[in-house]
Amino acid sequence: PYEIAQEASIEGRVRRPNHTPISGVTATLQPTGLTQITDADGHFTFENLPTEQAYTIDFEKDDNPINGLTTYDLVLAAKHILGTSPLNPYQLVAADINQSQSLTVLDMVFMRKIILNIPGALEGIEPCLFIDGAHSFSNPANPWEDGLPIGISIDNLIANTAVDVIGIRIGDISGNSIPFTSEESPQGRYQTDPVVLAASLKKIENTQYQLDIRTTQSQKLAAYQFGLTLPSGWRIKNIRSSGLPGLTKEHFFLEENRLSTCWYQAEDLALAKGSLLFSLMIEIPSAKALSLLDDLKLNEALNRLAYRENGQRSLILLSSELDNPENQLYLFPNPGKENISISTYLAEEAEVSLAVFGLDGRKIFDLLSCHKVEKGWLNQTLPEGMRDGVYLVKLSTGRETVVKKLILLQ
């Protein structure tokens, strides 16, 4: 007869739906209370467990609640609601922000508030769910129909057992999140030339001015998100939306001198050069404050991203950033871990050298060495496998040299 061992182990792997491992997840075994932290490959193991007992494993990840959530997730949610591109079961679970077991416009409202960093938007929202990877959805269009198997349940442990766990990042429909880490921004690398916006100011009367934000080139967009930091002394009195479909005051959040905004729709919108995104009615009390237009900046509280309907993402820049040679080298994400994009705009054809140095001045490697590059945007990606630490990225064009600090995190 088959003899049951007195002890056995439970081992498993925590992963995303696309099989990317998730590290740093706390697995808690009950009724023992033992805990394990998943390694870089998402693995965990509980050993020497008495057999012929029932066990459950709960999973928790202390994570940045907005990691991975961008306006492109809203594009995908809108497509699903319109019936043009249905989401798969895992995406539907990710989209159910308020955990009502359905995807509705209310979930999209929550997503928008979270993206804009509106206080209280995250209250009561569980950032991550971990479900049994062995579960099969009998109705993919309604993944909640049979109940979601949260965590792992083993009714009677009689031998070494392997389990599969799938982590779902709430809000991250597109799978953009850098696997459940809080140190990095969610955009990964941008894939097309930056979207450059221009800010122009005109006087209305007395101390009242209108600040227009426009495109500087014709392009197609389905979504964007960015934040503005206003110069000292400027005060926003009103926000005027433009011809962008669906853009309302609900797509803005103002906190002191910082404005966050986002917009999205289910398909690309063709914008002509000079198209108005929105206008701000501003009070500027003095000539000194008026002279501070160059202090209008994009802030990093909100990832500055633009999206096409197909998911291609671009960095957003203000045209004024291109006027300052010190700002002509862009590293994103920074700090970051992987998929670091390096971008610069060349006003004319040039022989470009691009290299990475240590803080001691020692060259680590060349990305480009006296390489002739045409006028326009130059985009490079940092090779993978670099150790964590602080580096210097140096760009030389023959006419000028720019150096920016890069921080790599594990």
mmCIF file of N, CA and C in Angstrom, residues 136-227:
data_model
loop_
_atom_site.group_PDB
_atom_site.id
_atom_site.type_symbol
_atom_site.label_atom_id
_atom_site.label_comp_id
_atom_site.label_asym_id
_atom_site.label_seq_id
_atom_site.Cartn_x
_atom_site.Cartn_y
_atom_site.Cartn_z
ATOM 1 N N SER A 136 -9.486 27.833 -13.973
ATOM 2 C CA SER A 136 -9.943 27.981 -15.348
ATOM 3 C C SER A 136 -11.247 28.772 -15.349
ATOM 4 N N PHE A 137 -11.315 29.800 -16.175
ATOM 5 C CA PHE A 137 -12.509 30.654 -16.235
ATOM 6 C C PHE A 137 -13.554 29.997 -17.140
ATOM 7 N N SER A 138 -14.661 29.592 -16.560
ATOM 8 C CA SER A 138 -15.715 28.958 -17.358
ATOM 9 C C SER A 138 -16.386 29.952 -18.294
ATOM 10 N N ASN A 139 -16.370 31.232 -17.894
ATOM 11 C CA ASN A 139 -16.942 32.292 -18.726
ATOM 12 C C ASN A 139 -15.935 33.443 -18.786
ATOM 13 N N PRO A 140 -15.066 33.458 -19.792
ATOM 14 C CA PRO A 140 -14.027 34.496 -19.873
ATOM 15 C C PRO A 140 -14.575 35.915 -19.872
ATOM 16 N N ALA A 141 -15.810 36.088 -20.326
ATOM 17 C CA ALA A 141 -16.403 37.423 -20.351
ATOM 18 C C ALA A 141 -16.854 37.868 -18.965
ATOM 19 N N ASN A 142 -16.926 36.909 -18.022
ATOM 20 C CA ASN A 142 -17.319 37.221 -16.648
ATOM 21 C C ASN A 142 -16.451 36.399 -15.697
ATOM 22 N N PRO A 143 -15.218 36.843 -15.451
ATOM 23 C CA PRO A 143 -14.290 36.050 -14.634
ATOM 24 C C PRO A 143 -14.733 35.885 -13.192
ATOM 25 N N TRP A 144 -15.738 36.637 -12.749
ATOM 26 C CA TRP A 144 -16.206 36.559 -11.365
ATOM 27 C C TRP A 144 -17.332 35.528 -11.185
ATOM 28 N N GLU A 145 -17.790 34.961 -12.292
ATOM 29 C CA GLU A 145 -18.983 34.102 -12.257
ATOM 30 C C GLU A 145 -18.809 32.930 -11.296
ATOM 31 N N ASP A 146 -17.638 32.291 -11.306
ATOM 32 C CA ASP A 146 -17.393 31.140 -10.435
ATOM 33 C C ASP A 146 -16.668 31.520 -9.152
ATOM 34 N N GLY A 147 -16.460 32.811 -8.954
ATOM 35 C CA GLY A 147 -15.696 33.264 -7.801
ATOM 36 C C GLY A 147 -14.207 33.222 -8.084
ATOM 37 N N LEU A 148 -13.479 34.237 -7.671
ATOM 38 C CA LEU A 148 -12.040 34.273 -7.885
ATOM 39 C C LEU A 148 -11.340 33.529 -6.747
ATOM 40 N N PRO A 149 -10.499 32.556 -7.068
ATOM 41 C CA PRO A 149 -9.779 31.826 -6.023
ATOM 42 C C PRO A 149 -8.579 32.636 -5.526
ATOM 43 N N ILE A 150 -8.813 33.480 -4.538
ATOM 44 C CA ILE A 150 -7.749 34.330 -4.011
ATOM 45 C C ILE A 150 -6.808 33.484 -3.155
ATOM 46 N N GLY A 151 -5.515 33.538 -3.459
ATOM 47 C CA GLY A 151 -4.545 32.745 -2.722
ATOM 48 C C GLY A 151 -4.593 31.280 -3.118
ATOM 49 N N ILE A 152 -3.946 30.451 -2.306
ATOM 50 C CA ILE A 152 -3.852 29.015 -2.578
ATOM 51 C C ILE A 152 -4.461 28.245 -1.411
ATOM 52 N N SER A 153 -5.276 27.240 -1.732
ATOM 53 C CA SER A 153 -5.865 26.358 -0.712
ATOM 54 C C SER A 153 -5.502 24.919 -1.047
ATOM 55 N N ILE A 154 -4.958 24.220 -0.059
ATOM 56 C CA ILE A 154 -4.638 22.799 -0.198
ATOM 57 C C ILE A 154 -5.418 22.060 0.894
ATOM 58 N N ASP A 155 -6.384 21.243 0.488
ATOM 59 C CA ASP A 155 -7.268 20.593 1.456
ATOM 60 C C ASP A 155 -6.557 19.521 2.277
ATOM 61 N N ASN A 156 -5.628 18.807 1.635
ATOM 62 C CA ASN A 156 -4.955 17.712 2.347
ATOM 63 C C ASN A 156 -3.579 17.504 1.713
ATOM 64 N N LEU A 157 -2.540 17.955 2.396
ATOM 65 C CA LEU A 157 -1.182 17.818 1.875
ATOM 66 C C LEU A 157 -0.689 16.401 2.136
ATOM 67 N N ILE A 158 -0.410 15.661 1.049
ATOM 68 C CA ILE A 158 0.065 14.283 1.217
ATOM 69 C C ILE A 158 1.410 14.054 0.535
ATOM 70 N N ALA A 159 1.877 15.014 -0.263
ATOM 71 C CA ALA A 159 3.161 14.868 -0.951
ATOM 72 C C ALA A 159 3.662 16.255 -1.332
ATOM 73 N N ASN A 160 4.914 16.314 -1.782
ATOM 74 C CA ASN A 160 5.449 17.589 -2.248
ATOM 75 C C ASN A 160 4.541 18.157 -3.328
ATOM 76 N N THR A 161 4.229 19.426 -3.194
ATOM 77 C CA THR A 161 3.232 20.047 -4.065
ATOM 78 C C THR A 161 3.773 21.337 -4.666
ATOM 79 N N ALA A 162 3.543 21.514 -5.960
ATOM 80 C CA ALA A 162 3.930 22.750 -6.653
ATOM 81 C C ALA A 162 2.671 23.530 -7.012
ATOM 82 N N VAL A 163 2.706 24.836 -6.799
ATOM 83 C CA VAL A 163 1.547 25.685 -7.091
ATOM 84 C C VAL A 163 1.966 26.829 -8.007
ATOM 85 N N ASP A 164 0.986 27.353 -8.700
ATOM 86 C CA ASP A 164 1.192 28.471 -9.626
ATOM 87 C C ASP A 164 0.296 29.615 -9.162
ATOM 88 N N VAL A 165 0.870 30.804 -9.022
ATOM 89 C CA VAL A 165 0.129 31.961 -8.516
ATOM 90 C C VAL A 165 0.246 33.100 -9.527
ATOM 91 N N ILE A 166 -0.871 33.711 -9.849
ATOM 92 C CA ILE A 166 -0.886 34.827 -10.802
ATOM 93 C C ILE A 166 -1.222 36.118 -10.060
ATOM 94 N N GLY A 167 -0.337 37.084 -10.162
ATOM 95 C CA GLY A 167 -0.554 38.392 -9.555
ATOM 96 C C GLY A 167 -1.153 39.354 -10.560
ATOM 97 N N ILE A 168 -2.194 40.034 -10.137
ATOM 98 C CA ILE A 168 -2.889 40.996 -11.012
ATOM 99 C C ILE A 168 -2.789 42.377 -10.390
ATOM 100 N N ARG A 169 -2.224 43.305 -11.147
ATOM 101 C CA ARG A 169 -2.043 44.687 -10.690
ATOM 102 C C ARG A 169 -3.315 45.451 -10.984
ATOM 103 N N ILE A 170 -4.045 45.881 -9.974
ATOM 104 C CA ILE A 170 -5.316 46.562 -10.184
ATOM 105 C C ILE A 170 -5.089 47.864 -10.963
ATOM 106 N N GLY A 171 -5.829 48.005 -12.044
ATOM 107 C CA GLY A 171 -5.706 49.176 -12.909
ATOM 108 C C GLY A 171 -4.781 48.972 -14.082
ATOM 109 N N ASP A 172 -3.832 48.051 -13.964
ATOM 110 C CA ASP A 172 -2.848 47.857 -15.019
ATOM 111 C C ASP A 172 -3.371 46.887 -16.074
ATOM 112 N N ILE A 173 -4.327 47.345 -16.870
ATOM 113 C CA ILE A 173 -4.937 46.511 -17.903
ATOM 114 C C ILE A 173 -3.919 46.152 -18.976
ATOM 115 N N SER A 174 -3.066 47.096 -19.320
ATOM 116 C CA SER A 174 -2.130 46.915 -20.427
ATOM 117 C C SER A 174 -0.907 46.097 -20.050
ATOM 118 N N GLY A 175 -0.680 45.886 -18.742
ATOM 119 C CA GLY A 175 0.519 45.174 -18.323
ATOM 120 C C GLY A 175 1.761 46.033 -18.399
ATOM 121 N N ASN A 176 1.598 47.356 -18.245
ATOM 122 C CA ASN A 176 2.724 48.284 -18.343
ATOM 123 C C ASN A 176 3.598 48.295 -17.101
ATOM 124 N N SER A 177 3.076 47.805 -15.981
ATOM 125 C CA SER A 177 3.813 47.988 -14.736
ATOM 126 C C SER A 177 5.141 47.260 -14.784
ATOM 127 N N ILE A 178 6.166 47.919 -14.271
ATOM 128 C CA ILE A 178 7.444 47.260 -14.078
ATOM 129 C C ILE A 178 7.202 46.301 -12.927
ATOM 130 N N PRO A 179 7.442 45.000 -13.129
ATOM 131 C CA PRO A 179 6.806 43.986 -12.287
ATOM 132 C C PRO A 179 6.714 44.273 -10.796
ATOM 133 N N PHE A 180 5.682 45.041 -10.447
ATOM 134 C CA PHE A 180 5.290 45.245 -9.056
ATOM 135 C C PHE A 180 6.422 45.816 -8.223
ATOM 136 N N THR A 181 7.141 46.806 -8.748
ATOM 137 C CA THR A 181 8.135 47.506 -7.948
ATOM 138 C C THR A 181 7.664 48.920 -7.746
ATOM 139 N N SER A 182 8.063 49.524 -6.643
ATOM 140 C CA SER A 182 7.610 50.879 -6.341
ATOM 141 C C SER A 182 8.674 51.916 -6.629
ATOM 142 N N GLU A 183 9.892 51.481 -6.999
ATOM 143 C CA GLU A 183 10.972 52.437 -7.175
ATOM 144 C C GLU A 183 10.962 53.081 -8.552
ATOM 145 N N GLU A 184 10.255 52.475 -9.512
ATOM 146 C CA GLU A 184 10.377 52.931 -10.875
ATOM 147 C C GLU A 184 9.047 53.460 -11.403
ATOM 148 N N SER A 185 9.134 54.354 -12.360
ATOM 149 C CA SER A 185 7.931 54.855 -12.997
ATOM 150 C C SER A 185 7.395 53.795 -13.952
ATOM 151 N N PRO A 186 6.096 53.829 -14.258
ATOM 152 C CA PRO A 186 5.484 52.732 -14.984
ATOM 153 C C PRO A 186 5.656 52.761 -16.479
ATOM 154 N N GLN A 187 6.274 53.817 -17.013
ATOM 155 C CA GLN A 187 6.217 53.921 -18.454
ATOM 156 C C GLN A 187 7.183 53.032 -19.195
ATOM 157 N N GLY A 188 8.189 52.426 -18.480
ATOM 158 C CA GLY A 188 9.184 51.684 -19.234
ATOM 159 C C GLY A 188 9.855 52.628 -20.209
ATOM 160 N N ARG A 189 10.138 52.206 -21.416
ATOM 161 C CA ARG A 189 10.762 53.114 -22.382
ATOM 162 C C ARG A 189 9.717 53.627 -23.361
ATOM 163 N N TYR A 190 9.904 54.846 -23.844
ATOM 164 C CA TYR A 190 8.988 55.359 -24.849
ATOM 165 C C TYR A 190 9.435 54.857 -26.204
ATOM 166 N N GLN A 191 8.488 54.772 -27.128
ATOM 167 C CA GLN A 191 8.711 54.021 -28.355
ATOM 168 C C GLN A 191 8.719 54.882 -29.613
ATOM 169 N N THR A 192 8.326 56.127 -29.527
ATOM 170 C CA THR A 192 8.312 57.001 -30.692
ATOM 171 C C THR A 192 8.901 58.348 -30.294
ATOM 172 N N ASP A 193 9.067 59.227 -31.278
ATOM 173 C CA ASP A 193 9.601 60.555 -30.994
ATOM 174 C C ASP A 193 8.720 61.278 -29.986
ATOM 175 N N PRO A 194 9.322 62.120 -29.141
ATOM 176 C CA PRO A 194 8.529 62.839 -28.139
ATOM 177 C C PRO A 194 7.436 63.709 -28.754
ATOM 178 N N VAL A 195 6.390 63.908 -27.986
ATOM 179 C CA VAL A 195 5.330 64.861 -28.339
ATOM 180 C C VAL A 195 5.695 66.191 -27.685
ATOM 181 N N VAL A 196 5.922 67.199 -28.511
ATOM 182 C CA VAL A 196 6.360 68.495 -28.005
ATOM 183 C C VAL A 196 5.175 69.460 -27.980
ATOM 184 N N LEU A 197 4.922 70.026 -26.804
ATOM 185 C CA LEU A 197 3.835 70.988 -26.626
ATOM 186 C C LEU A 197 4.418 72.392 -26.440
ATOM 187 N N ALA A 198 3.650 73.377 -26.825
ATOM 188 C CA ALA A 198 4.073 74.773 -26.670
ATOM 189 C C ALA A 198 3.106 75.503 -25.764
ATOM 190 N N ALA A 199 3.641 76.386 -24.917
ATOM 191 C CA ALA A 199 2.823 77.233 -24.036
ATOM 192 C C ALA A 199 2.939 78.675 -24.504
ATOM 193 N N SER A 200 1.804 79.317 -24.705
ATOM 194 C CA SER A 200 1.800 80.729 -25.117
ATOM 195 C C SER A 200 0.868 81.518 -24.199
ATOM 196 N N LEU A 201 1.235 82.770 -23.943
ATOM 197 C CA LEU A 201 0.514 83.612 -22.982
ATOM 198 C C LEU A 201 0.005 84.864 -23.679
ATOM 199 N N LYS A 202 -1.255 85.225 -23.457
ATOM 200 C CA LYS A 202 -1.780 86.468 -24.004
ATOM 201 C C LYS A 202 -2.619 87.182 -22.941
ATOM 202 N N LYS A 203 -2.552 88.491 -22.973
ATOM 203 C CA LYS A 203 -3.251 89.291 -21.973
ATOM 204 C C LYS A 203 -4.724 89.427 -22.343
ATOM 205 N N ILE A 204 -5.585 89.262 -21.342
ATOM 206 C CA ILE A 204 -7.026 89.447 -21.529
ATOM 207 C C ILE A 204 -7.415 90.834 -21.050
ATOM 208 N N GLU A 205 -7.134 91.146 -19.792
ATOM 209 C CA GLU A 205 -7.356 92.481 -19.252
ATOM 210 C C GLU A 205 -6.676 92.586 -17.889
ATOM 211 N N ASN A 206 -6.202 93.769 -17.589
ATOM 212 C CA ASN A 206 -5.557 94.046 -16.297
ATOM 213 C C ASN A 206 -4.534 92.953 -15.963
ATOM 214 N N THR A 207 -4.799 92.186 -14.891
ATOM 215 C CA THR A 207 -3.852 91.137 -14.486
ATOM 216 C C THR A 207 -4.305 89.753 -14.950
ATOM 217 N N GLN A 208 -5.300 89.702 -15.818
ATOM 218 C CA GLN A 208 -5.843 88.426 -16.288
ATOM 219 C C GLN A 208 -5.197 88.025 -17.619
ATOM 220 N N TYR A 209 -4.699 86.780 -17.660
ATOM 221 C CA TYR A 209 -4.029 86.275 -18.853
ATOM 222 C C TYR A 209 -4.587 84.906 -19.217
ATOM 223 N N GLN A 210 -4.381 84.542 -20.474
ATOM 224 C CA GLN A 210 -4.779 83.213 -20.945
ATOM 225 C C GLN A 210 -3.537 82.456 -21.379
ATOM 226 N N LEU A 211 -3.344 81.263 -20.789
ATOM 227 C CA LEU A 211 -2.220 80.405 -21.137
ATOM 228 C C LEU A 211 -2.744 79.248 -21.975
ATOM 229 N N ASP A 212 -2.294 79.181 -23.228
ATOM 230 C CA ASP A 212 -2.727 78.121 -24.140
ATOM 231 C C ASP A 212 -1.655 77.040 -24.241
ATOM 232 N N ILE A 213 -2.084 75.793 -24.222
ATOM 233 C CA ILE A 213 -1.192 74.649 -24.428
ATOM 234 C C ILE A 213 -1.570 74.017 -25.765
ATOM 235 N N ARG A 214 -0.609 74.033 -26.706
ATOM 236 C CA ARG A 214 -0.881 73.563 -28.064
ATOM 237 C C ARG A 214 0.158 72.539 -28.520
ATOM 238 N N THR A 215 -0.202 71.807 -29.554
ATOM 239 C CA THR A 215 0.753 70.901 -30.184
ATOM 240 C C THR A 215 1.695 71.714 -31.080
ATOM 241 N N THR A 216 2.884 71.199 -31.294
ATOM 242 C CA THR A 216 3.837 71.884 -32.183
ATOM 243 C C THR A 216 4.012 71.154 -33.505
ATOM 244 N N GLN A 217 3.370 69.987 -33.645
ATOM 245 C CA GLN A 217 3.425 69.273 -34.917
ATOM 246 C C GLN A 217 2.139 68.471 -35.074
ATOM 247 N N SER A 218 1.834 68.113 -36.303
ATOM 248 C CA SER A 218 0.648 67.287 -36.526
ATOM 249 C C SER A 218 0.954 65.877 -36.041
ATOM 250 N N GLN A 219 -0.027 65.249 -35.405
ATOM 251 C CA GLN A 219 0.175 63.908 -34.863
ATOM 252 C C GLN A 219 -1.162 63.284 -34.505
ATOM 253 N N LYS A 220 -1.114 61.995 -34.229
ATOM 254 C CA LYS A 220 -2.295 61.275 -33.793
ATOM 255 C C LYS A 220 -2.108 60.856 -32.345
ATOM 256 N N LEU A 221 -3.138 61.086 -31.532
ATOM 257 C CA LEU A 221 -3.100 60.729 -30.122
ATOM 258 C C LEU A 221 -4.422 60.089 -29.710
ATOM 259 N N ALA A 222 -4.322 59.126 -28.791
ATOM 260 C CA ALA A 222 -5.524 58.563 -28.167
ATOM 261 C C ALA A 222 -5.579 58.898 -26.687
ATOM 262 N N ALA A 223 -4.440 59.314 -26.109
ATOM 263 C CA ALA A 223 -4.412 59.610 -24.680
ATOM 264 C C ALA A 223 -3.151 60.389 -24.330
ATOM 265 N N TYR A 224 -3.231 61.139 -23.249
ATOM 266 C CA TYR A 224 -2.028 61.764 -22.694
ATOM 267 C C TYR A 224 -2.217 61.973 -21.201
ATOM 268 N N GLN A 225 -1.090 62.241 -20.533
ATOM 269 C CA GLN A 225 -1.099 62.612 -19.120
ATOM 270 C C GLN A 225 0.180 63.383 -18.843
ATOM 271 N N PHE A 226 0.072 64.473 -18.115
ATOM 272 C CA PHE A 226 1.251 65.228 -17.718
ATOM 273 C C PHE A 226 0.864 66.229 -16.644
ATOM 274 N N GLY A 227 1.859 66.806 -16.024
ATOM 275 C CA GLY A 227 1.634 67.807 -14.990
ATOM 276 C C GLY A 227 2.416 69.068 -15.288
#
